Amino acid sequence: MGFKEGFFWGGATAANQYEGGWNEGGRGPALTDFTTGGSVKESRKVTWIDKEGKAHATPQVHFDDALPEGGDHYACLDGYLYPNHEGTDFYHHYKEDIKLFADMGFKMFRMSISWSRIYPRGDEEQPNQEGIEFYRNVFKELRKYNIEPLVTIHHFDTPIYLVEKYGDWQDRIYIDYFVKYCKTVFTEYKGLVKYWLTFNEINNTLNVINMFGNGTTDEDYKKRLTHLHYQFVASAKAVKLGHEIDPENKIGCMLGGAITYPHTCDPKDVLLNQQTMEENFWYCGDVQCFGSYSPYAKRIWREHNITDLDITEEDLKVLKEGTVDMFTYSYYMTNNVTTHETDDTVQGNFAAGIRNPYLTYSDWGWALDPLGLQYSLEKIYDRYRIPLMVVENGLGAYDTVEEDGSIHDDYRIDYYRPHIEAMSAACDNGVDLIAYTTWGCIDLVSAGTGEMRKRYGFIYVDKHDDGTGDLSRRPKDSFYWYKKVIESNGTDLD
């Protein structure tokens, strides 16, 4: 059985890591434009000016765009490298790149629209027409090769003007600005784009502070949960609006695959894992798929002493009316949780937890667990019973360019093969999986570390951690392997 006929094979990117052209075509800045390069050992930094005019560079706080205390505005500072400014320059290479995707046989390409390219500040009356036309040309180019666009509307790039004025989704006014932005893109790209995702990895707002948030206060949790609630409402309104503008639209949620296991069979570990999954994963999925908060939400609020979240009766009505058409998520790894003391831990880029003795780990500390993909697909589909997409999955690794220009990345093929087998097994077990878009199908800037050396792509881009490189593109061995996988609809994995 395996993958159904018409399955969408493809790849995924994000504007803030790939697009470049950060100050071209009328685009306004987002936080990533003030975020420096880093490494697996050294945190990325955000740069800003305080109210007295003094410059600062402070460690990035993941999934919180708010200005640090005492900040006046974000700024680029001399002496720092900002790798997202150029990304790997899709802005000037989109025709070349889309041709390469077509040569691989892509049926779908996941990309994001930069909100600040459409509304540079976020609050304008009229959109930036140059930005509108850029994406229109991209979508037309994809259609030329019969590649279906899968478009993320918000991929961690709120216009910085809104952040500086209103904080990080701490004001209801964000809902109105986001819905206006959605109305613009739904209207402008009607007939060109059918598949949409509202917020990328929406649950990372919460699960990252659970993973790394030692010293996090109840007030911090309240801010994160407020942020999430306003995004839930904004998403639901967008879903309803998208269906009104074009009944053909299919609009999904997108979660980060925060999949955990109990480290032991101790019932305390089993209960801890259930509650961890509820807070880090199901909390967001349930609201967006069921249209209401699940009963355990009260436990989460109580544990963090939250009694006054800004949730109105009108909000609850909106959530019910704006449930998503499909559930999509990223899958890279799993983590273990335990109530027991242990020193055997792992920590890397967006990864921290108890070492699983049955798994191996990547150079960036990520557990390699293809069976976890099958497990998660079956658990998610059993819960929601709507079509699923795996819209990010991949291996960040060091690539070596040989003297003849070839890149032999068998390790990448060895990573993908069992993950595709796991998806096929889930399909055999009844899961309605309709798409698979590998992460970073072309090399791009790492979100977590800002590195270029952490490469995911089937296509190599000549750009390096110090910003050098001519941006030329060349296929890796995995390019030809994935082309064969697509041609065979996932049956030829040799």
PDB file of C-alpha atoms in Angstrom, residues 160-389:
ATOM      1  CA  ILE A 160       9.560  44.626  14.323  1.00  0.00           C
ATOM      2  CA  TYR A 161       7.573  47.866  14.472  1.00  0.00           C
ATOM      3  CA  LEU A 162       4.660  45.988  16.053  1.00  0.00           C
ATOM      4  CA  VAL A 163       6.970  44.216  18.497  1.00  0.00           C
ATOM      5  CA  GLU A 164       8.559  47.457  19.640  1.00  0.00           C
ATOM      6  CA  LYS A 165       5.169  49.137  20.043  1.00  0.00           C
ATOM      7  CA  TYR A 166       3.012  46.345  21.496  1.00  0.00           C
ATOM      8  CA  GLY A 167       5.392  43.679  22.828  1.00  0.00           C
ATOM      9  CA  ASP A 168       5.419  40.094  21.615  1.00  0.00           C
ATOM     10  CA  TRP A 169       1.752  39.269  20.946  1.00  0.00           C
ATOM     11  CA  GLN A 170       0.734  40.837  24.259  1.00  0.00           C
ATOM     12  CA  ASP A 171      -2.002  43.039  22.778  1.00  0.00           C
ATOM     13  CA  ARG A 172      -5.235  42.055  21.055  1.00  0.00           C
ATOM     14  CA  ILE A 173      -4.502  44.506  18.286  1.00  0.00           C
ATOM     15  CA  TYR A 174      -2.223  41.844  16.794  1.00  0.00           C
ATOM     16  CA  ILE A 175      -5.282  39.780  15.929  1.00  0.00           C
ATOM     17  CA  ASP A 176      -6.704  42.529  13.732  1.00  0.00           C
ATOM     18  CA  TYR A 177      -3.388  43.245  12.014  1.00  0.00           C
ATOM     19  CA  PHE A 178      -2.786  39.554  11.331  1.00  0.00           C
ATOM     20  CA  VAL A 179      -6.275  38.982   9.940  1.00  0.00           C
ATOM     21  CA  LYS A 180      -5.886  42.011   7.658  1.00  0.00           C
ATOM     22  CA  TYR A 181      -2.592  40.570   6.411  1.00  0.00           C
ATOM     23  CA  CYS A 182      -4.287  37.193   5.830  1.00  0.00           C
ATOM     24  CA  LYS A 183      -7.146  38.828   3.924  1.00  0.00           C
ATOM     25  CA  THR A 184      -4.597  40.484   1.642  1.00  0.00           C
ATOM     26  CA  VAL A 185      -2.681  37.306   0.792  1.00  0.00           C
ATOM     27  CA  PHE A 186      -5.811  35.135   0.493  1.00  0.00           C
ATOM     28  CA  THR A 187      -7.288  37.665  -1.938  1.00  0.00           C
ATOM     29  CA  GLU A 188      -4.147  38.448  -3.931  1.00  0.00           C
ATOM     30  CA  TYR A 189      -3.145  34.803  -4.408  1.00  0.00           C
ATOM     31  CA  LYS A 190      -6.573  33.257  -4.933  1.00  0.00           C
ATOM     32  CA  GLY A 191      -6.187  30.595  -7.619  1.00  0.00           C
ATOM     33  CA  LEU A 192      -2.412  30.466  -7.162  1.00  0.00           C
ATOM     34  CA  VAL A 193      -2.245  29.108  -3.595  1.00  0.00           C
ATOM     35  CA  LYS A 194      -4.630  26.527  -2.170  1.00  0.00           C
ATOM     36  CA  TYR A 195      -2.716  25.114   0.825  1.00  0.00           C
ATOM     37  CA  TRP A 196      -1.960  27.427   3.753  1.00  0.00           C
ATOM     38  CA  LEU A 197      -0.548  27.159   7.282  1.00  0.00           C
ATOM     39  CA  THR A 198      -1.323  29.923   9.772  1.00  0.00           C
ATOM     40  CA  PHE A 199       1.484  29.889  12.401  1.00  0.00           C
ATOM     41  CA  ASN A 200       4.680  27.875  12.167  1.00  0.00           C
ATOM     42  CA  GLU A 201       5.412  25.616  15.170  1.00  0.00           C
ATOM     43  CA  ILE A 202       2.920  27.558  17.246  1.00  0.00           C
ATOM     44  CA  ASN A 203       3.552  25.347  20.289  1.00  0.00           C
ATOM     45  CA  ASN A 204       7.228  26.341  20.506  1.00  0.00           C
ATOM     46  CA  THR A 205       6.094  29.431  22.376  1.00  0.00           C
ATOM     47  CA  LEU A 206       5.417  27.132  25.312  1.00  0.00           C
ATOM     48  CA  ASN A 207       7.515  24.007  24.925  1.00  0.00           C
ATOM     49  CA  VAL A 208      10.824  25.851  24.596  1.00  0.00           C
ATOM     50  CA  ILE A 209      10.503  27.470  28.021  1.00  0.00           C
ATOM     51  CA  ASN A 210       9.544  24.060  29.429  1.00  0.00           C
ATOM     52  CA  MET A 211      12.720  22.637  27.886  1.00  0.00           C
ATOM     53  CA  PHE A 212      15.167  25.440  28.686  1.00  0.00           C
ATOM     54  CA  GLY A 213      13.318  27.720  31.077  1.00  0.00           C
ATOM     55  CA  ASN A 214      15.081  27.261  34.395  1.00  0.00           C
ATOM     56  CA  GLY A 215      14.040  30.262  36.470  1.00  0.00           C
ATOM     57  CA  THR A 216      10.893  30.860  34.414  1.00  0.00           C
ATOM     58  CA  THR A 217       8.224  32.605  36.507  1.00  0.00           C
ATOM     59  CA  ASP A 218       4.452  32.278  36.536  1.00  0.00           C
ATOM     60  CA  GLU A 219       4.317  35.717  34.933  1.00  0.00           C
ATOM     61  CA  ASP A 220       6.486  34.403  32.083  1.00  0.00           C
ATOM     62  CA  TYR A 221       4.015  31.562  31.573  1.00  0.00           C
ATOM     63  CA  LYS A 222       1.105  33.980  31.582  1.00  0.00           C
ATOM     64  CA  LYS A 223       2.785  36.029  28.839  1.00  0.00           C
ATOM     65  CA  ARG A 224       3.412  32.916  26.748  1.00  0.00           C
ATOM     66  CA  LEU A 225      -0.137  31.631  27.221  1.00  0.00           C
ATOM     67  CA  THR A 226      -1.559  35.057  26.345  1.00  0.00           C
ATOM     68  CA  HIS A 227       0.635  35.090  23.237  1.00  0.00           C
ATOM     69  CA  LEU A 228      -0.735  31.665  22.300  1.00  0.00           C
ATOM     70  CA  HIS A 229      -4.368  32.548  22.929  1.00  0.00           C
ATOM     71  CA  TYR A 230      -4.214  35.618  20.719  1.00  0.00           C
ATOM     72  CA  GLN A 231      -2.577  33.524  17.998  1.00  0.00           C
ATOM     73  CA  PHE A 232      -5.273  30.831  18.387  1.00  0.00           C
ATOM     74  CA  VAL A 233      -7.950  33.474  17.851  1.00  0.00           C
ATOM     75  CA  ALA A 234      -6.052  35.055  14.957  1.00  0.00           C
ATOM     76  CA  SER A 235      -5.609  31.634  13.341  1.00  0.00           C
ATOM     77  CA  ALA A 236      -9.273  30.716  13.743  1.00  0.00           C
ATOM     78  CA  LYS A 237     -10.379  34.011  12.216  1.00  0.00           C
ATOM     79  CA  ALA A 238      -7.940  33.466   9.349  1.00  0.00           C
ATOM     80  CA  VAL A 239      -9.255  29.949   8.694  1.00  0.00           C
ATOM     81  CA  LYS A 240     -12.853  31.178   8.534  1.00  0.00           C
ATOM     82  CA  LEU A 241     -11.890  34.124   6.326  1.00  0.00           C
ATOM     83  CA  GLY A 242      -9.788  31.944   4.023  1.00  0.00           C
ATOM     84  CA  HIS A 243     -12.733  29.630   3.424  1.00  0.00           C
ATOM     85  CA  GLU A 244     -15.005  32.604   2.684  1.00  0.00           C
ATOM     86  CA  ILE A 245     -12.585  34.110   0.160  1.00  0.00           C
ATOM     87  CA  ASP A 246     -11.964  30.781  -1.589  1.00  0.00           C
ATOM     88  CA  PRO A 247     -13.870  27.635  -0.594  1.00  0.00           C
ATOM     89  CA  GLU A 248     -11.080  25.630  -2.263  1.00  0.00           C
ATOM     90  CA  ASN A 249      -8.559  26.756   0.365  1.00  0.00           C
ATOM     91  CA  LYS A 250      -7.184  24.115   2.727  1.00  0.00           C
ATOM     92  CA  ILE A 251      -5.776  25.717   5.851  1.00  0.00           C
ATOM     93  CA  GLY A 252      -3.801  23.883   8.506  1.00  0.00           C
ATOM     94  CA  CYS A 253      -2.123  24.331  11.839  1.00  0.00           C
ATOM     95  CA  MET A 254       1.587  23.646  12.181  1.00  0.00           C
ATOM     96  CA  LEU A 255       3.210  22.330  15.365  1.00  0.00           C
ATOM     97  CA  GLY A 256       6.744  21.529  16.343  1.00  0.00           C
ATOM     98  CA  GLY A 257       7.001  17.782  16.901  1.00  0.00           C
ATOM     99  CA  ALA A 258       7.585  17.849  20.664  1.00  0.00           C
ATOM    100  CA  ILE A 259       7.283  14.079  21.030  1.00  0.00           C
ATOM    101  CA  THR A 260       8.413  12.580  24.330  1.00  0.00           C
ATOM    102  CA  TYR A 261       8.649   9.126  25.906  1.00  0.00           C
ATOM    103  CA  PRO A 262       8.590   8.086  29.568  1.00  0.00           C
ATOM    104  CA  HIS A 263      12.175   7.187  30.434  1.00  0.00           C
ATOM    105  CA  THR A 264      11.100   4.238  32.585  1.00  0.00           C
ATOM    106  CA  CYS A 265       7.954   2.202  33.151  1.00  0.00           C
ATOM    107  CA  ASP A 266       7.556   3.819  36.572  1.00  0.00           C
ATOM    108  CA  PRO A 267       3.920   5.055  36.580  1.00  0.00           C
ATOM    109  CA  LYS A 268       5.217   8.442  37.726  1.00  0.00           C
ATOM    110  CA  ASP A 269       7.238   8.704  34.516  1.00  0.00           C
ATOM    111  CA  VAL A 270       4.238   7.605  32.445  1.00  0.00           C
ATOM    112  CA  LEU A 271       2.047  10.281  34.037  1.00  0.00           C
ATOM    113  CA  LEU A 272       4.768  12.899  33.647  1.00  0.00           C
ATOM    114  CA  ASN A 273       5.055  12.064  29.954  1.00  0.00           C
ATOM    115  CA  GLN A 274       1.297  12.353  29.475  1.00  0.00           C
ATOM    116  CA  GLN A 275       1.280  15.776  31.109  1.00  0.00           C
ATOM    117  CA  THR A 276       4.384  16.888  29.189  1.00  0.00           C
ATOM    118  CA  MET A 277       2.753  15.982  25.877  1.00  0.00           C
ATOM    119  CA  GLU A 278      -0.425  17.766  26.943  1.00  0.00           C
ATOM    120  CA  GLU A 279       1.399  21.001  27.678  1.00  0.00           C
ATOM    121  CA  ASN A 280       3.975  20.932  24.896  1.00  0.00           C
ATOM    122  CA  PHE A 281       1.949  19.464  22.031  1.00  0.00           C
ATOM    123  CA  TRP A 282      -1.717  18.642  22.511  1.00  0.00           C
ATOM    124  CA  TYR A 283      -2.562  22.015  24.128  1.00  0.00           C
ATOM    125  CA  CYS A 284      -2.148  23.784  20.783  1.00  0.00           C
ATOM    126  CA  GLY A 285      -3.330  20.957  18.546  1.00  0.00           C
ATOM    127  CA  ASP A 286      -6.557  20.477  20.497  1.00  0.00           C
ATOM    128  CA  VAL A 287      -7.536  24.149  20.339  1.00  0.00           C
ATOM    129  CA  GLN A 288      -6.883  24.407  16.615  1.00  0.00           C
ATOM    130  CA  CYS A 289      -8.423  21.046  15.655  1.00  0.00           C
ATOM    131  CA  PHE A 290     -11.275  20.741  18.168  1.00  0.00           C
ATOM    132  CA  GLY A 291     -12.013  24.460  18.501  1.00  0.00           C
ATOM    133  CA  SER A 292     -11.872  24.511  22.292  1.00  0.00           C
ATOM    134  CA  TYR A 293      -9.484  24.162  25.200  1.00  0.00           C
ATOM    135  CA  SER A 294      -9.236  20.619  26.519  1.00  0.00           C
ATOM    136  CA  PRO A 295      -9.980  19.915  30.207  1.00  0.00           C
ATOM    137  CA  TYR A 296      -6.296  19.544  31.156  1.00  0.00           C
ATOM    138  CA  ALA A 297      -5.754  23.209  30.198  1.00  0.00           C
ATOM    139  CA  LYS A 298      -7.164  24.073  33.627  1.00  0.00           C
ATOM    140  CA  ARG A 299      -4.421  21.980  35.236  1.00  0.00           C
ATOM    141  CA  ILE A 300      -1.752  23.819  33.240  1.00  0.00           C
ATOM    142  CA  TRP A 301      -3.152  27.207  34.204  1.00  0.00           C
ATOM    143  CA  ARG A 302      -3.480  26.179  37.847  1.00  0.00           C
ATOM    144  CA  GLU A 303       0.095  24.873  38.019  1.00  0.00           C
ATOM    145  CA  HIS A 304       1.324  28.287  36.910  1.00  0.00           C
ATOM    146  CA  ASN A 305      -1.116  30.221  39.116  1.00  0.00           C
ATOM    147  CA  ILE A 306      -2.929  31.736  36.148  1.00  0.00           C
ATOM    148  CA  THR A 307      -6.501  32.736  36.884  1.00  0.00           C
ATOM    149  CA  ASP A 308      -7.069  35.673  34.556  1.00  0.00           C
ATOM    150  CA  LEU A 309      -6.103  34.812  30.980  1.00  0.00           C
ATOM    151  CA  ASP A 310      -7.776  37.213  28.570  1.00  0.00           C
ATOM    152  CA  ILE A 311     -10.243  34.721  27.070  1.00  0.00           C
ATOM    153  CA  THR A 312     -13.663  36.102  26.138  1.00  0.00           C
ATOM    154  CA  GLU A 313     -16.911  34.359  25.238  1.00  0.00           C
ATOM    155  CA  GLU A 314     -16.538  35.783  21.743  1.00  0.00           C
ATOM    156  CA  ASP A 315     -13.061  34.210  21.537  1.00  0.00           C
ATOM    157  CA  LEU A 316     -14.499  30.797  22.383  1.00  0.00           C
ATOM    158  CA  LYS A 317     -17.090  31.192  19.627  1.00  0.00           C
ATOM    159  CA  VAL A 318     -14.376  32.176  17.133  1.00  0.00           C
ATOM    160  CA  LEU A 319     -12.232  29.166  18.058  1.00  0.00           C
ATOM    161  CA  LYS A 320     -15.151  26.817  17.439  1.00  0.00           C
ATOM    162  CA  GLU A 321     -15.849  28.359  14.023  1.00  0.00           C
ATOM    163  CA  GLY A 322     -12.229  28.332  12.828  1.00  0.00           C
ATOM    164  CA  THR A 323     -10.964  24.776  13.152  1.00  0.00           C
ATOM    165  CA  VAL A 324      -8.284  23.724  10.692  1.00  0.00           C
ATOM    166  CA  ASP A 325      -8.657  21.439   7.672  1.00  0.00           C
ATOM    167  CA  MET A 326      -5.409  19.549   8.230  1.00  0.00           C
ATOM    168  CA  PHE A 327      -2.805  18.946  10.905  1.00  0.00           C
ATOM    169  CA  THR A 328       0.826  19.510   9.971  1.00  0.00           C
ATOM    170  CA  TYR A 329       3.964  19.266  12.039  1.00  0.00           C
ATOM    171  CA  SER A 330       7.729  19.088  12.030  1.00  0.00           C
ATOM    172  CA  TYR A 331       9.523  15.949  13.111  1.00  0.00           C
ATOM    173  CA  TYR A 332      13.221  15.769  13.871  1.00  0.00           C
ATOM    174  CA  MET A 333      13.669  13.845  17.111  1.00  0.00           C
ATOM    175  CA  THR A 334      12.150  12.592  20.349  1.00  0.00           C
ATOM    176  CA  ASN A 335      13.065  13.302  23.970  1.00  0.00           C
ATOM    177  CA  ASN A 336      12.736  11.314  27.184  1.00  0.00           C
ATOM    178  CA  VAL A 337      11.282  12.609  30.456  1.00  0.00           C
ATOM    179  CA  THR A 338      11.651  11.185  33.941  1.00  0.00           C
ATOM    180  CA  THR A 339      10.923  11.868  37.594  1.00  0.00           C
ATOM    181  CA  HIS A 340      14.207  10.182  38.543  1.00  0.00           C
ATOM    182  CA  GLU A 341      17.610  11.767  39.045  1.00  0.00           C
ATOM    183  CA  THR A 342      20.033  11.150  36.177  1.00  0.00           C
ATOM    184  CA  ASP A 343      23.222  12.692  34.858  1.00  0.00           C
ATOM    185  CA  ASP A 344      22.936  11.040  31.448  1.00  0.00           C
ATOM    186  CA  THR A 345      21.512  13.976  29.522  1.00  0.00           C
ATOM    187  CA  VAL A 346      21.901  15.427  26.051  1.00  0.00           C
ATOM    188  CA  GLN A 347      21.675  19.033  24.997  1.00  0.00           C
ATOM    189  CA  GLY A 348      22.034  20.622  21.611  1.00  0.00           C
ATOM    190  CA  ASN A 349      20.328  22.971  19.215  1.00  0.00           C
ATOM    191  CA  PHE A 350      16.678  23.101  20.359  1.00  0.00           C
ATOM    192  CA  ALA A 351      17.191  19.776  22.125  1.00  0.00           C
ATOM    193  CA  ALA A 352      17.534  18.940  25.794  1.00  0.00           C
ATOM    194  CA  GLY A 353      16.546  15.940  27.847  1.00  0.00           C
ATOM    195  CA  ILE A 354      17.411  12.503  29.100  1.00  0.00           C
ATOM    196  CA  ARG A 355      19.565  10.380  26.818  1.00  0.00           C
ATOM    197  CA  ASN A 356      17.649   7.504  25.258  1.00  0.00           C
ATOM    198  CA  PRO A 357      20.022   4.481  25.335  1.00  0.00           C
ATOM    199  CA  TYR A 358      18.243   2.910  22.353  1.00  0.00           C
ATOM    200  CA  LEU A 359      18.952   5.834  20.010  1.00  0.00           C
ATOM    201  CA  THR A 360      21.964   7.527  18.439  1.00  0.00           C
ATOM    202  CA  TYR A 361      22.464  11.303  18.312  1.00  0.00           C
ATOM    203  CA  SER A 362      23.526  13.802  15.656  1.00  0.00           C
ATOM    204  CA  ASP A 363      26.419  16.271  15.894  1.00  0.00           C
ATOM    205  CA  TRP A 364      23.892  18.813  17.183  1.00  0.00           C
ATOM    206  CA  GLY A 365      22.503  16.567  19.929  1.00  0.00           C
ATOM    207  CA  TRP A 366      19.329  15.456  18.145  1.00  0.00           C
ATOM    208  CA  ALA A 367      18.053  11.919  18.709  1.00  0.00           C
ATOM    209  CA  LEU A 368      17.718   9.909  15.498  1.00  0.00           C
ATOM    210  CA  ASP A 369      14.409   8.102  15.874  1.00  0.00           C
ATOM    211  CA  PRO A 370      12.494   7.176  12.681  1.00  0.00           C
ATOM    212  CA  LEU A 371      10.085   4.897  14.563  1.00  0.00           C
ATOM    213  CA  GLY A 372       9.101   7.946  16.595  1.00  0.00           C
ATOM    214  CA  LEU A 373       7.757   9.404  13.355  1.00  0.00           C
ATOM    215  CA  GLN A 374       5.481   6.413  12.790  1.00  0.00           C
ATOM    216  CA  TYR A 375       4.435   6.506  16.452  1.00  0.00           C
ATOM    217  CA  SER A 376       3.584  10.207  16.304  1.00  0.00           C
ATOM    218  CA  LEU A 377       1.702   9.960  13.010  1.00  0.00           C
ATOM    219  CA  GLU A 378      -0.510   7.189  14.353  1.00  0.00           C
ATOM    220  CA  LYS A 379      -1.126   8.968  17.680  1.00  0.00           C
ATOM    221  CA  ILE A 380      -1.980  12.274  16.001  1.00  0.00           C
ATOM    222  CA  TYR A 381      -4.267  10.768  13.369  1.00  0.00           C
ATOM    223  CA  ASP A 382      -6.081   8.661  15.961  1.00  0.00           C
ATOM    224  CA  ARG A 383      -6.748  11.851  17.942  1.00  0.00           C
ATOM    225  CA  TYR A 384      -7.839  14.244  15.176  1.00  0.00           C
ATOM    226  CA  ARG A 385      -8.934  12.157  12.139  1.00  0.00           C
ATOM    227  CA  ILE A 386      -8.072  14.878   9.610  1.00  0.00           C
ATOM    228  CA  PRO A 387      -5.418  14.764   6.849  1.00  0.00           C
ATOM    229  CA  LEU A 388      -1.823  15.017   8.047  1.00  0.00           C
ATOM    230  CA  MET A 389       1.331  16.498   6.537  1.00  0.00           C
TER     231      MET A 389
END
